[in-house]
Amino acid sequence: MNPTTSFQPLAGKTALVTGGSRSIGAAIVRRLAAEGAQVAFTYAGSAAQAEQVAAAIVAAGGRALALRADAGQPDEVRAAVARTVDTFGYLDILVNNAGIALGGPIEDIRFEDYQSMIAVNVTGVFVATQEAVRHMKDGGRIVHIGSSMTRYASFPGASLYTLTKGAITGFNRSLVRDLGPRGITVNTVHPGPTGTDMNPADGELARRLTPQIAVGRYGQPNDIANVVAFLASPQAGFVTGADILADGGFTA
Ligand code: NDP
């Protein structure tokens, strides 16, 4: 459990996090569980890591459920939402975190990579959100993980990535109006460069980007999980439609 969490604002809540086996998603899963939520999460390939994340939560007295569901396969995403509701009885919180980063110079992007990016980063978010709101209680919470690069692309070759993340920002905008009457909030957290398997803190990209980060360090998965936990909490009921940067001033 997170030792900084002295109370459990999410006690009695059920959350579903997509892509929770590693990196930012795993930090979000652990944090929501530490705050008292029962947490289901999906993964695509990292079964062993997913089971470790779930086992650690259960060992600490929480409830967790690891579900294999490829975000790019709508039927699998819908089934993961159904399993979550079947297991825990209801759904309060959805975090759309699963994402991939393919791309390169626009002239060279393979169409298959475009299709994969749309399938996981856009269709996966749409389908998870649509299915979740069919089951979600009034007063629920939806948090998307976008990217600070929708605001500031500091290096070339990421146009396909920003296309997909920009789509989420647009999706969020009007969804707020659809779901506001039910008290369901919808927000997007935009991480800056964050040390993960996708973007290692000791990698070449980190070496180039760290000097551009105002606070002088790379992000850590918990930096993002902290913001998600607030948006998922009862205290955040008047925050909806927000694009929240968690980027250490990378885009300032
Ligand atoms: P990682 O690649 O380190 O981890 C990705 C996670 O998502 C893994 O748990 C992985 O599970 C899961 N995942 C990947 N593809 C699928 C899929 N098709 N279906 C289900 N789960 C999937 O990524 P990060 O933690 O770095 O990124 C998390 C999110 O944050 C992404 O949306 C990313 O775009 C965004 N982001 C990251 C930044 C960074 O600097 N790291 C900056 C800005 C945004 P498995 O291994 O089982 O496939």
mmCIF file of C-alpha atoms and ligand atoms in Angstrom:
data_model
loop_
_atom_site.group_PDB
_atom_site.id
_atom_site.type_symbol
_atom_site.label_atom_id
_atom_site.label_comp_id
_atom_site.label_asym_id
_atom_site.label_seq_id
_atom_site.Cartn_x
_atom_site.Cartn_y
_atom_site.Cartn_z
ATOM 1 C CA MET A 1 0.000 0.000 0.000
ATOM 2 C CA ASN A 2 1.105 3.577 -0.591
ATOM 3 C CA PRO A 3 2.423 4.839 2.752
ATOM 4 C CA THR A 4 1.429 8.410 1.874
ATOM 5 C CA THR A 5 -2.238 7.411 1.740
ATOM 6 C CA SER A 6 -3.626 7.915 5.218
ATOM 7 C CA PHE A 7 -7.275 7.418 4.362
ATOM 8 C CA GLN A 8 -9.197 5.523 1.703
ATOM 9 C CA PRO A 9 -11.404 7.885 -0.298
ATOM 10 C CA LEU A 10 -12.142 5.141 -2.814
ATOM 11 C CA ALA A 11 -13.358 2.547 -0.326
ATOM 12 C CA GLY A 12 -16.335 0.716 -1.796
ATOM 13 C CA LYS A 13 -15.584 1.862 -5.359
ATOM 14 C CA THR A 14 -14.813 -0.410 -8.306
ATOM 15 C CA ALA A 15 -12.275 0.689 -10.909
ATOM 16 C CA LEU A 16 -11.221 -0.693 -14.281
ATOM 17 C CA VAL A 17 -7.816 0.362 -15.619
ATOM 18 C CA THR A 18 -6.785 -0.595 -19.148
ATOM 19 C CA GLY A 19 -3.150 -1.605 -19.601
ATOM 20 C CA GLY A 20 -2.402 -2.123 -15.917
ATOM 21 C CA SER A 21 0.325 -4.746 -16.026
ATOM 22 C CA ARG A 22 3.317 -2.406 -16.238
ATOM 23 C CA SER A 23 4.566 1.177 -16.048
ATOM 24 C CA ILE A 24 2.056 4.028 -15.629
ATOM 25 C CA GLY A 25 -0.959 1.704 -15.684
ATOM 26 C CA ALA A 26 0.453 -0.500 -12.923
ATOM 27 C CA ALA A 27 1.153 2.581 -10.793
ATOM 28 C CA ILE A 28 -2.454 3.692 -11.273
ATOM 29 C CA VAL A 29 -3.778 0.257 -10.345
ATOM 30 C CA ARG A 30 -1.671 0.166 -7.161
ATOM 31 C CA ARG A 31 -2.642 3.696 -6.208
ATOM 32 C CA LEU A 32 -6.389 3.194 -6.681
ATOM 33 C CA ALA A 33 -6.157 -0.023 -4.668
ATOM 34 C CA ALA A 34 -4.206 1.768 -1.923
ATOM 35 C CA GLU A 35 -7.028 4.285 -1.762
ATOM 36 C CA GLY A 36 -9.503 1.496 -1.132
ATOM 37 C CA ALA A 37 -10.909 0.654 -4.572
ATOM 38 C CA GLN A 38 -11.376 -2.865 -5.834
ATOM 39 C CA VAL A 39 -9.481 -2.776 -9.109
ATOM 40 C CA ALA A 40 -9.810 -4.756 -12.314
ATOM 41 C CA PHE A 41 -7.213 -4.124 -14.977
ATOM 42 C CA THR A 42 -6.453 -5.357 -18.451
ATOM 43 C CA TYR A 43 -3.239 -6.381 -20.138
ATOM 44 C CA ALA A 44 -2.334 -7.719 -23.560
ATOM 45 C CA GLY A 45 0.896 -9.677 -23.310
ATOM 46 C CA SER A 46 2.468 -9.355 -19.859
ATOM 47 C CA ALA A 47 0.517 -12.030 -18.005
ATOM 48 C CA ALA A 48 3.164 -12.731 -15.361
ATOM 49 C CA GLN A 49 3.573 -9.058 -14.505
ATOM 50 C CA ALA A 50 -0.191 -8.602 -14.398
ATOM 51 C CA GLU A 51 -0.570 -11.479 -11.962
ATOM 52 C CA GLN A 52 2.203 -10.010 -9.778
ATOM 53 C CA VAL A 53 0.437 -6.644 -9.638
ATOM 54 C CA ALA A 54 -2.833 -8.336 -8.663
ATOM 55 C CA ALA A 55 -1.187 -10.679 -6.130
ATOM 56 C CA ALA A 56 0.557 -7.788 -4.331
ATOM 57 C CA ILE A 57 -2.760 -5.975 -3.909
ATOM 58 C CA VAL A 58 -4.499 -9.086 -2.626
ATOM 59 C CA ALA A 59 -1.590 -9.789 -0.251
ATOM 60 C CA ALA A 60 -2.036 -6.281 1.175
ATOM 61 C CA GLY A 61 -5.707 -6.966 1.842
ATOM 62 C CA GLY A 62 -7.200 -5.456 -1.314
ATOM 63 C CA ARG A 63 -9.191 -6.873 -4.209
ATOM 64 C CA ALA A 64 -7.767 -7.018 -7.732
ATOM 65 C CA LEU A 65 -8.561 -8.805 -10.964
ATOM 66 C CA ALA A 66 -6.166 -9.114 -13.918
ATOM 67 C CA LEU A 67 -7.944 -9.609 -17.242
ATOM 68 C CA ARG A 68 -6.320 -10.407 -20.571
ATOM 69 C CA ALA A 69 -8.009 -8.108 -23.075
ATOM 70 C CA ASP A 70 -6.340 -6.541 -26.087
ATOM 71 C CA ALA A 71 -7.440 -2.906 -26.278
ATOM 72 C CA GLY A 72 -7.441 -3.208 -30.052
ATOM 73 C CA GLN A 73 -10.062 -5.983 -29.998
ATOM 74 C CA PRO A 74 -13.517 -4.532 -29.221
ATOM 75 C CA ASP A 75 -15.027 -7.857 -28.161
ATOM 76 C CA GLU A 76 -12.228 -8.419 -25.665
ATOM 77 C CA VAL A 77 -12.633 -4.924 -24.240
ATOM 78 C CA ARG A 78 -16.385 -5.381 -23.837
ATOM 79 C CA ALA A 79 -15.812 -8.748 -22.177
ATOM 80 C CA ALA A 80 -13.361 -7.151 -19.718
ATOM 81 C CA VAL A 81 -15.967 -4.584 -18.696
ATOM 82 C CA ALA A 82 -18.543 -7.365 -18.266
ATOM 83 C CA ARG A 83 -16.129 -9.488 -16.172
ATOM 84 C CA THR A 84 -15.407 -6.484 -13.951
ATOM 85 C CA VAL A 85 -19.098 -5.887 -13.311
ATOM 86 C CA ASP A 86 -19.797 -9.615 -12.838
ATOM 87 C CA THR A 87 -16.956 -9.930 -10.334
ATOM 88 C CA PHE A 88 -17.391 -6.766 -8.299
ATOM 89 C CA GLY A 89 -21.075 -6.027 -8.906
ATOM 90 C CA TYR A 90 -20.794 -2.531 -10.337
ATOM 91 C CA LEU A 91 -18.385 -0.016 -11.863
ATOM 92 C CA ASP A 92 -17.517 3.491 -10.679
ATOM 93 C CA ILE A 93 -14.198 4.399 -12.318
ATOM 94 C CA LEU A 94 -12.683 3.786 -15.749
ATOM 95 C CA VAL A 95 -9.088 4.738 -16.531
ATOM 96 C CA ASN A 96 -8.202 4.489 -20.219
ATOM 97 C CA ASN A 97 -4.439 4.060 -19.979
ATOM 98 C CA ALA A 98 -3.511 1.328 -22.497
ATOM 99 C CA GLY A 99 -1.574 2.851 -25.337
ATOM 100 C CA ILE A 100 1.172 2.148 -27.826
ATOM 101 C CA ALA A 101 3.618 4.404 -29.632
ATOM 102 C CA LEU A 102 4.408 3.570 -33.260
ATOM 103 C CA GLY A 103 5.345 6.087 -35.893
ATOM 104 C CA GLY A 104 8.281 7.763 -37.571
ATOM 105 C CA PRO A 105 8.558 10.347 -40.340
ATOM 106 C CA ILE A 106 5.205 10.821 -42.070
ATOM 107 C CA GLU A 107 6.564 9.534 -45.414
ATOM 108 C CA ASP A 108 7.605 6.248 -43.817
ATOM 109 C CA ILE A 109 4.706 5.338 -41.544
ATOM 110 C CA ARG A 110 3.404 1.909 -42.471
ATOM 111 C CA PHE A 111 -0.368 1.739 -42.922
ATOM 112 C CA GLU A 112 -0.469 -1.342 -40.675
ATOM 113 C CA ASP A 113 1.082 0.748 -37.900
ATOM 114 C CA TYR A 114 -1.525 3.448 -38.466
ATOM 115 C CA GLN A 115 -4.252 0.835 -38.125
ATOM 116 C CA SER A 116 -2.729 -0.594 -34.953
ATOM 117 C CA MET A 117 -2.422 2.829 -33.389
ATOM 118 C CA ILE A 118 -6.025 3.705 -34.191
ATOM 119 C CA ALA A 119 -7.210 0.316 -32.925
ATOM 120 C CA VAL A 120 -5.487 0.526 -29.539
ATOM 121 C CA ASN A 121 -5.239 4.251 -28.795
ATOM 122 C CA VAL A 122 -8.568 5.402 -30.244
ATOM 123 C CA THR A 123 -10.984 2.507 -30.815
ATOM 124 C CA GLY A 124 -9.896 0.904 -27.551
ATOM 125 C CA VAL A 125 -10.741 4.073 -25.649
ATOM 126 C CA PHE A 126 -14.066 4.534 -27.426
ATOM 127 C CA VAL A 127 -15.222 0.967 -26.854
ATOM 128 C CA ALA A 128 -14.090 0.813 -23.212
ATOM 129 C CA THR A 129 -15.803 4.109 -22.485
ATOM 130 C CA GLN A 130 -19.026 3.205 -24.276
ATOM 131 C CA GLU A 131 -19.292 -0.166 -22.554
ATOM 132 C CA ALA A 132 -18.279 1.225 -19.166
ATOM 133 C CA VAL A 133 -20.897 3.987 -19.143
ATOM 134 C CA ARG A 134 -23.576 1.399 -19.876
ATOM 135 C CA HIS A 135 -22.718 -0.123 -16.482
ATOM 136 C CA MET A 136 -21.351 2.846 -14.562
ATOM 137 C CA LYS A 137 -23.111 4.218 -11.532
ATOM 138 C CA ASP A 138 -24.189 7.844 -11.468
ATOM 139 C CA GLY A 139 -21.364 9.927 -10.028
ATOM 140 C CA GLY A 140 -18.773 7.801 -11.824
ATOM 141 C CA ARG A 141 -15.351 8.853 -13.048
ATOM 142 C CA ILE A 142 -13.654 8.458 -16.418
ATOM 143 C CA VAL A 143 -10.003 9.420 -16.820
ATOM 144 C CA HIS A 144 -8.169 9.175 -20.133
ATOM 145 C CA ILE A 145 -4.393 9.161 -20.408
ATOM 146 C CA GLY A 146 -3.448 11.494 -23.240
ATOM 147 C CA SER A 147 -0.036 13.048 -23.814
ATOM 148 C CA SER A 148 1.632 16.421 -23.334
ATOM 149 C CA MET A 149 2.662 16.046 -26.972
ATOM 150 C CA THR A 150 -0.852 17.044 -28.042
ATOM 151 C CA ARG A 151 0.245 20.500 -26.908
ATOM 152 C CA TYR A 152 3.927 20.555 -27.727
ATOM 153 C CA ALA A 153 5.693 18.093 -30.014
ATOM 154 C CA SER A 154 9.314 18.664 -29.136
ATOM 155 C CA PHE A 155 10.736 16.184 -31.632
ATOM 156 C CA PRO A 156 9.763 14.904 -35.106
ATOM 157 C CA GLY A 157 8.326 11.526 -36.012
ATOM 158 C CA ALA A 158 5.412 11.521 -33.573
ATOM 159 C CA SER A 159 2.575 12.769 -35.804
ATOM 160 C CA LEU A 160 0.732 9.444 -35.728
ATOM 161 C CA TYR A 161 1.006 9.329 -31.944
ATOM 162 C CA THR A 162 -0.296 12.889 -31.555
ATOM 163 C CA LEU A 163 -3.127 12.129 -34.003
ATOM 164 C CA THR A 164 -4.363 9.382 -31.710
ATOM 165 C CA LYS A 165 -3.906 11.333 -28.492
ATOM 166 C CA GLY A 166 -5.544 14.411 -30.015
ATOM 167 C CA ALA A 167 -8.574 12.295 -30.864
ATOM 168 C CA ILE A 168 -9.008 11.516 -27.179
ATOM 169 C CA THR A 169 -9.062 15.193 -26.289
ATOM 170 C CA GLY A 170 -11.822 15.769 -28.847
ATOM 171 C CA PHE A 171 -13.769 12.721 -27.669
ATOM 172 C CA ASN A 172 -13.588 13.977 -24.100
ATOM 173 C CA ARG A 173 -14.911 17.420 -24.928
ATOM 174 C CA SER A 174 -18.458 16.492 -25.900
ATOM 175 C CA LEU A 175 -18.668 13.393 -23.726
ATOM 176 C CA VAL A 176 -18.710 15.748 -20.770
ATOM 177 C CA ARG A 177 -22.104 17.040 -21.945
ATOM 178 C CA ASP A 178 -23.505 13.541 -22.459
ATOM 179 C CA LEU A 179 -22.496 12.317 -19.012
ATOM 180 C CA GLY A 180 -22.704 15.449 -16.878
ATOM 181 C CA PRO A 181 -26.398 14.945 -16.074
ATOM 182 C CA ARG A 182 -25.463 11.590 -14.505
ATOM 183 C CA GLY A 183 -22.756 13.214 -12.412
ATOM 184 C CA ILE A 184 -20.099 11.279 -14.314
ATOM 185 C CA THR A 185 -16.927 13.314 -14.816
ATOM 186 C CA VAL A 186 -14.601 12.847 -17.787
ATOM 187 C CA ASN A 187 -11.072 14.214 -17.764
ATOM 188 C CA THR A 188 -7.790 13.672 -19.562
ATOM 189 C CA VAL A 189 -4.407 13.577 -17.860
ATOM 190 C CA HIS A 190 -1.574 14.449 -20.232
ATOM 191 C CA PRO A 191 1.717 12.995 -18.982
ATOM 192 C CA GLY A 192 4.969 14.546 -19.970
ATOM 193 C CA PRO A 193 8.022 12.349 -20.548
ATOM 194 C CA THR A 194 7.709 9.623 -17.937
ATOM 195 C CA GLY A 195 10.137 6.818 -17.220
ATOM 196 C CA THR A 196 8.486 3.576 -18.299
ATOM 197 C CA ASP A 197 9.125 0.615 -20.569
ATOM 198 C CA MET A 198 7.791 2.749 -23.446
ATOM 199 C CA ASN A 199 10.067 5.674 -22.570
ATOM 200 C CA PRO A 200 12.939 4.526 -20.327
ATOM 201 C CA ALA A 201 14.291 7.154 -17.940
ATOM 202 C CA ASP A 202 17.839 6.090 -18.850
ATOM 203 C CA GLY A 203 17.225 6.055 -22.622
ATOM 204 C CA GLU A 204 18.419 8.311 -25.419
ATOM 205 C CA LEU A 205 15.080 10.132 -25.605
ATOM 206 C CA ALA A 206 15.272 10.898 -21.877
ATOM 207 C CA ARG A 207 18.765 12.294 -22.315
ATOM 208 C CA ARG A 208 17.438 14.707 -24.937
ATOM 209 C CA LEU A 209 14.167 15.639 -23.232
ATOM 210 C CA THR A 210 15.148 16.008 -19.587
ATOM 211 C CA PRO A 211 16.771 19.438 -20.084
ATOM 212 C CA GLN A 212 13.401 20.669 -21.422
ATOM 213 C CA ILE A 213 11.536 19.657 -18.251
ATOM 214 C CA ALA A 214 11.222 22.656 -15.943
ATOM 215 C CA VAL A 215 11.458 20.697 -12.686
ATOM 216 C CA GLY A 216 14.674 19.118 -13.927
ATOM 217 C CA ARG A 217 13.765 15.451 -13.811
ATOM 218 C CA TYR A 218 11.920 12.821 -15.811
ATOM 219 C CA GLY A 219 8.412 11.941 -14.706
ATOM 220 C CA GLN A 220 7.762 8.807 -12.700
ATOM 221 C CA PRO A 221 4.647 6.627 -13.020
ATOM 222 C CA ASN A 222 3.501 7.724 -9.570
ATOM 223 C CA ASP A 223 3.487 11.360 -10.711
ATOM 224 C CA ILE A 224 0.717 10.407 -13.119
ATOM 225 C CA ALA A 225 -1.059 8.054 -10.707
ATOM 226 C CA ASN A 226 -1.312 10.866 -8.142
ATOM 227 C CA VAL A 227 -3.303 13.019 -10.555
ATOM 228 C CA VAL A 228 -5.513 10.149 -11.669
ATOM 229 C CA ALA A 229 -6.279 9.300 -8.029
ATOM 230 C CA PHE A 230 -7.480 12.829 -7.387
ATOM 231 C CA LEU A 231 -9.681 12.871 -10.496
ATOM 232 C CA ALA A 232 -11.139 9.500 -9.490
ATOM 233 C CA SER A 233 -11.962 10.694 -5.993
ATOM 234 C CA PRO A 234 -15.246 12.031 -4.623
ATOM 235 C CA GLN A 235 -13.499 15.403 -4.086
ATOM 236 C CA ALA A 236 -13.167 15.892 -7.863
ATOM 237 C CA GLY A 237 -16.893 15.947 -8.644
ATOM 238 C CA PHE A 238 -16.795 19.486 -10.057
ATOM 239 C CA VAL A 239 -13.786 18.814 -12.320
ATOM 240 C CA THR A 240 -14.913 17.613 -15.733
ATOM 241 C CA GLY A 241 -13.797 18.265 -19.286
ATOM 242 C CA ALA A 242 -10.339 19.183 -18.054
ATOM 243 C CA ASP A 243 -7.076 18.554 -19.861
ATOM 244 C CA ILE A 244 -4.601 18.305 -17.021
ATOM 245 C CA LEU A 245 -0.905 18.398 -17.759
ATOM 246 C CA ALA A 246 1.310 16.329 -15.493
ATOM 247 C CA ASP A 247 4.568 17.114 -17.239
ATOM 248 C CA GLY A 248 6.898 18.893 -14.845
ATOM 249 C CA GLY A 249 6.600 22.013 -16.966
ATOM 250 C CA PHE A 250 7.773 20.272 -20.151
ATOM 251 C CA THR A 251 5.276 22.235 -22.255
ATOM 252 C CA ALA A 252 5.337 25.486 -20.275
HETATM 253 P P1 NDP B 1 4.237 1.065 -21.491
HETATM 254 O O1 NDP B 1 4.458 0.585 -22.878
HETATM 255 O O2 NDP B 1 5.422 1.152 -20.599
HETATM 256 O O3 NDP B 1 3.096 0.168 -20.803
HETATM 257 C C1 NDP B 1 1.911 -0.003 -21.537
HETATM 258 C C2 NDP B 1 0.882 -0.765 -20.736
HETATM 259 O O4 NDP B 1 -0.282 -0.856 -21.562
HETATM 260 C C3 NDP B 1 1.305 -2.150 -20.385
HETATM 261 O O5 NDP B 1 0.697 -2.562 -19.176
HETATM 262 C C4 NDP B 1 0.734 -2.962 -21.549
HETATM 263 O O6 NDP B 1 0.397 -4.282 -21.188
HETATM 264 C C5 NDP B 1 -0.530 -2.215 -21.856
HETATM 265 N N1 NDP B 1 -0.930 -2.371 -23.240
HETATM 266 C C6 NDP B 1 -0.237 -2.053 -24.359
HETATM 267 N N2 NDP B 1 -0.934 -2.387 -25.444
HETATM 268 C C7 NDP B 1 -2.090 -2.945 -24.999
HETATM 269 C C8 NDP B 1 -3.221 -3.495 -25.632
HETATM 270 N N3 NDP B 1 -3.308 -3.584 -26.975
HETATM 271 N N4 NDP B 1 -4.214 -3.968 -24.869
HETATM 272 C C9 NDP B 1 -4.157 -3.922 -23.516
HETATM 273 N N5 NDP B 1 -3.105 -3.411 -22.853
HETATM 274 C C10 NDP B 1 -2.085 -2.928 -23.592
HETATM 275 O O7 NDP B 1 3.537 2.492 -21.622
HETATM 276 P P2 NDP B 1 3.494 3.739 -20.612
HETATM 277 O O8 NDP B 1 3.188 3.293 -19.248
HETATM 278 O O9 NDP B 1 4.664 4.587 -20.863
HETATM 279 O O10 NDP B 1 2.232 4.512 -21.208
HETATM 280 C C11 NDP B 1 0.944 4.426 -20.613
HETATM 281 C C12 NDP B 1 0.060 5.473 -21.256
HETATM 282 O O11 NDP B 1 0.650 6.760 -21.032
HETATM 283 C C13 NDP B 1 -0.074 5.315 -22.769
HETATM 284 O O12 NDP B 1 -1.364 5.663 -23.162
HETATM 285 C C14 NDP B 1 0.952 6.308 -23.302
HETATM 286 O O13 NDP B 1 0.639 6.734 -24.588
HETATM 287 C C15 NDP B 1 0.813 7.427 -22.278
HETATM 288 N N6 NDP B 1 1.948 8.319 -22.203
HETATM 289 C C16 NDP B 1 3.183 7.884 -21.818
HETATM 290 C C17 NDP B 1 4.240 8.775 -21.737
HETATM 291 C C18 NDP B 1 5.627 8.356 -21.347
HETATM 292 O O14 NDP B 1 6.551 9.185 -21.464
HETATM 293 N N7 NDP B 1 5.823 7.141 -20.855
HETATM 294 C C19 NDP B 1 4.060 10.205 -22.037
HETATM 295 C C20 NDP B 1 2.724 10.559 -22.432
HETATM 296 C C21 NDP B 1 1.717 9.647 -22.491
HETATM 297 P P3 NDP B 1 1.079 -5.606 -21.853
HETATM 298 O O15 NDP B 1 2.531 -5.546 -21.582
HETATM 299 O O16 NDP B 1 0.386 -6.713 -21.181
HETATM 300 O O17 NDP B 1 0.768 -5.528 -23.297
#
